[in-house]
CSV table of C-alpha atoms in Angstrom, one decimal:
chain,number,residue,atom,x,y,z
A,1,GLU,CA,-47.2,41.8,9.7
A,2,THR,CA,-48.4,40.6,6.3
A,3,GLY,CA,-46.7,38.5,2.8
A,4,ASN,CA,-45.8,36.4,0.0
A,5,ASN,CA,-44.7,32.9,0.7
A,6,ILE,CA,-42.6,31.4,-2.4
A,7,THR,CA,-42.6,28.0,-1.3
A,8,ARG,CA,-40.7,24.8,-2.9
A,9,TYR,CA,-41.9,20.9,-2.1
A,10,VAL,CA,-38.6,18.9,-2.4
A,11,PHE,CA,-40.1,15.0,-2.5
A,12,THR,CA,-37.6,12.6,-1.7
A,13,ASN,CA,-39.0,9.2,-3.6
A,14,SER,CA,-37.9,5.4,-2.5
A,15,ALA,CA,-35.1,5.7,-5.0
A,16,GLY,CA,-34.1,9.7,-2.2
A,17,ASN,CA,-33.8,11.1,-5.9
A,18,ASN,CA,-35.7,14.5,-5.7
A,19,PRO,CA,-37.6,14.9,-9.0
A,20,ASP,CA,-37.7,18.1,-10.8
A,21,PHE,CA,-41.6,18.8,-11.6
A,22,LEU,CA,-42.3,20.4,-8.6
A,23,LYS,CA,-42.2,24.0,-9.3
A,24,SER,CA,-42.0,26.3,-6.8
A,25,SER,CA,-45.4,29.0,-5.8
A,26,SER,CA,-46.5,31.8,-3.8
A,27,GLY,CA,-49.2,31.9,-1.3
A,28,LEU,CA,-50.3,34.5,1.2
A,29,HIS,CA,-48.4,34.9,4.9
A,30,LEU,CA,-50.0,36.9,8.3
A,31,ALA,CA,-48.1,36.8,11.4
A,32,LEU,CA,-49.2,38.8,14.9
A,33,SER,CA,-46.7,38.2,17.5
A,34,ARG,CA,-45.0,40.2,20.9
A,35,GLU,CA,-41.0,41.6,20.6
A,36,ASN,CA,-39.2,41.4,23.6
A,37,LYS,CA,-35.3,42.9,24.9
A,38,PHE,CA,-33.2,40.2,26.0
A,39,SER,CA,-30.9,41.4,26.9
A,40,LYS,CA,-29.2,45.1,25.4
A,41,VAL,CA,-28.9,43.5,21.8
A,42,PHE,CA,-30.7,41.0,22.0
A,43,VAL,CA,-34.1,41.1,21.2
A,44,TYR,CA,-36.4,37.3,21.3
A,45,ASP,CA,-40.3,37.6,19.4
A,46,LEU,CA,-42.8,35.0,19.6
A,47,GLY,CA,-46.0,34.8,17.7
A,48,LEU,CA,-48.5,33.4,15.9
A,49,ALA,CA,-48.5,32.3,11.9
A,50,TYR,CA,-51.4,31.5,9.3
A,51,ASN,CA,-49.0,30.3,6.4
A,52,GLN,CA,-49.9,29.0,2.3
A,53,TYR,CA,-47.4,26.7,0.8
A,54,ASN,CA,-48.5,26.0,-2.8
A,55,ASN,CA,-46.1,24.7,-5.0
A,56,VAL,CA,-47.2,22.8,-8.8
A,57,GLY,CA,-46.5,21.2,-11.7
A,58,ASP,CA,-47.0,18.5,-13.7
A,59,VAL,CA,-45.6,15.1,-14.3
A,60,GLN,CA,-46.3,13.6,-18.5
A,61,ASN,CA,-48.0,17.0,-19.3
A,62,ILE,CA,-50.8,16.1,-16.6
A,63,PRO,CA,-50.4,18.9,-14.8
A,64,PHE,CA,-51.1,19.1,-11.4
A,65,SER,CA,-51.4,22.4,-8.0
A,66,TYR,CA,-50.7,22.3,-4.0
A,67,GLN,CA,-53.0,24.1,-2.0
A,68,THR,CA,-52.9,24.4,1.7
A,69,ASP,CA,-53.0,26.3,4.4
A,70,PHE,CA,-51.4,26.4,7.6
A,71,LEU,CA,-51.8,27.6,11.3
A,72,GLY,CA,-49.3,27.7,13.9
A,73,LEU,CA,-46.5,29.2,16.7
A,74,SER,CA,-43.5,31.4,15.1
A,75,GLY,CA,-40.3,33.0,16.8
A,76,GLY,CA,-37.0,34.6,16.2
A,77,ILE,CA,-33.6,35.2,18.6
A,78,GLY,CA,-31.1,37.6,17.2
A,79,PRO,CA,-29.1,40.9,17.4
A,80,LYS,CA,-30.4,44.4,16.3
A,81,LEU,CA,-28.2,46.5,15.7
A,82,GLU,CA,-28.7,50.4,15.8
A,83,PHE,CA,-28.1,52.5,13.1
A,84,ARG,CA,-28.2,56.9,12.6
A,85,ASN,CA,-31.8,57.6,11.4
A,86,ASP,CA,-33.8,55.4,14.1
A,87,PHE,CA,-32.8,52.7,11.0
A,88,THR,CA,-32.3,49.1,12.1
A,89,LEU,CA,-31.2,46.1,11.4
A,90,MET,CA,-32.3,42.8,13.4
A,91,LEU,CA,-30.4,38.5,12.1
A,92,LYS,CA,-32.9,36.1,13.9
A,93,ALA,CA,-32.3,32.7,14.1
A,94,ARG,CA,-36.0,30.9,13.5
A,95,GLY,CA,-38.2,28.6,14.5
A,96,ALA,CA,-41.6,27.4,14.5
A,97,VAL,CA,-44.1,24.8,14.1
A,98,GLN,CA,-47.8,24.9,11.7
A,99,LYS,CA,-50.4,22.0,10.7
A,100,MET,CA,-52.4,21.5,8.0
A,101,ILE,CA,-55.7,23.5,8.7
A,102,ASN,CA,-56.9,22.7,4.9
A,103,GLY,CA,-55.3,20.7,1.5
A,104,ASN,CA,-56.3,20.4,-1.3
A,105,GLN,CA,-54.3,18.7,-4.1
A,106,PHE,CA,-55.8,19.7,-8.2
A,107,LEU,CA,-54.9,16.5,-10.7
A,108,GLN,CA,-57.0,15.7,-13.5
A,109,ASN,CA,-59.8,18.0,-12.6
A,110,HIS,CA,-60.5,17.1,-9.9
A,111,TYR,CA,-59.8,18.3,-6.2
A,112,GLU,CA,-58.3,15.1,-3.2
A,113,ASP,CA,-58.3,16.3,0.5
A,114,LEU,CA,-55.0,16.5,1.6
A,115,ALA,CA,-55.8,15.9,5.7
A,116,GLU,CA,-55.5,12.5,5.4
A,117,ASP,CA,-52.1,12.4,3.4
A,118,GLU,CA,-49.1,10.6,5.4
A,119,GLN,CA,-47.3,14.0,3.8
A,120,PHE,CA,-49.4,16.9,4.4
A,121,LYS,CA,-51.0,15.7,8.6
A,122,GLY,CA,-49.5,16.3,11.7
A,123,LEU,CA,-47.2,18.9,12.9
A,124,ARG,CA,-44.4,20.7,11.1
A,125,TYR,CA,-41.3,22.3,12.4
A,126,LEU,CA,-39.6,24.5,10.3
A,127,VAL,CA,-36.4,26.2,11.5
A,128,GLY,CA,-34.1,29.6,9.4
A,129,PHE,CA,-33.5,32.4,9.5
A,130,SER,CA,-34.6,36.5,9.5
A,131,LEU,CA,-33.6,39.1,7.9
A,132,GLU,CA,-35.4,42.9,9.3
A,133,LEU,CA,-35.0,46.8,8.3
A,134,GLU,CA,-37.0,48.5,10.6
A,135,LYS,CA,-37.9,52.5,10.8
A,136,LYS,CA,-38.8,54.0,13.6
A,137,VAL,CA,-42.2,56.4,12.3
A,138,ASN,CA,-42.9,57.7,15.6
A,139,GLN,CA,-41.7,57.3,19.6
A,140,ASN,CA,-44.0,54.1,19.4
A,141,THR,CA,-44.6,52.6,15.9
A,142,PHE,CA,-41.7,51.7,13.5
A,143,VAL,CA,-42.2,49.9,9.8
A,144,PHE,CA,-40.9,47.0,8.5
A,145,ALA,CA,-39.6,44.6,5.7
A,146,GLN,CA,-38.5,41.0,6.4
A,147,TYR,CA,-36.7,38.8,4.5
A,148,GLN,CA,-37.0,34.6,6.0
A,149,HIS,CA,-35.9,32.0,5.0
A,150,LEU,CA,-37.2,28.2,6.6
A,151,ASP,CA,-36.7,24.6,5.6
A,152,THR,CA,-39.1,21.5,7.2
A,153,ILE,CA,-37.0,19.8,9.9
A,154,GLN,CA,-38.1,15.9,8.9
A,155,PHE,CA,-39.5,13.7,11.2
A,156,GLY,CA,-40.7,9.7,10.6
A,157,THR,CA,-41.6,8.6,7.2
A,158,SER,CA,-42.7,11.8,5.2
A,159,SER,CA,-40.7,12.0,2.4
A,160,LEU,CA,-42.0,15.7,1.6
A,161,ASN,CA,-40.2,18.9,2.9
A,162,PHE,CA,-41.6,22.7,2.4
A,163,VAL,CA,-39.1,25.6,1.6
A,164,PRO,CA,-40.6,28.8,1.7
A,165,SER,CA,-39.0,31.7,1.7
A,166,THR,CA,-41.1,35.2,2.5
A,167,VAL,CA,-41.0,38.9,1.8
A,168,SER,CA,-43.1,40.5,4.0
A,169,PHE,CA,-44.1,44.5,5.4
A,170,GLY,CA,-45.6,45.2,8.7
A,171,ILE,CA,-46.7,47.8,11.4
A,172,LYS,CA,-44.8,47.4,15.2
A,173,ILE,CA,-46.2,49.7,17.6
A,174,GLN,CA,-44.3,49.2,21.5
A,175,SER,CA,-46.2,49.2,24.8
A,176,LYS,CA,-45.2,50.2,27.7
C-alpha cells in the first residue's frame, strides 16, 4: 500500500505544557503486509512499513522543519464485514514498532542530524486504528482505500510524541 501521512508532533516541555509552535506536515507512507483470517469474521495483518513523519514550525519568527524516515513492523486485527457488490469494510486495532533510519532538523539555514537526539533515537511504539473499504476486482484481486490514525506510546524520558493520520490506497492479491 502507498499513501500520505499527515503528522502532528506533540512536544511536552519541562513545565508540562504543549507549545503550539509545531505544525502538521505531510510525508510518504509505504507498507507491504500479509493478511490472514483469524476466524470467520476476524482478520489480522502483519508487515513492514516505511513512514516519513515530518513537521514544520517557527519560534519567534525563526522557521524550522523536521524530516524523518522510520522503518518498522506494523500489524492489525479486527472484523471484516462483507456487503453486496463485493464490498468489504474492515475496522482494525493497530500497533507498530518503528525506528528512525534517517532524520534532519533544518534550523537557521543549516541541517542538524537527529540520529543522536534523545527524542528521536530508539524504538517508537504506536497504537491506534484503521478503517478500510475494499472492493473485489476479480477472483484473487482487491483494491482498497484506508484511513489510519496512530499515536506513539511514550516510554523513557522522551517528551516528543508523533500522531500520524494516514490515507492510503493499495491492491491486495489473494494467494491460494
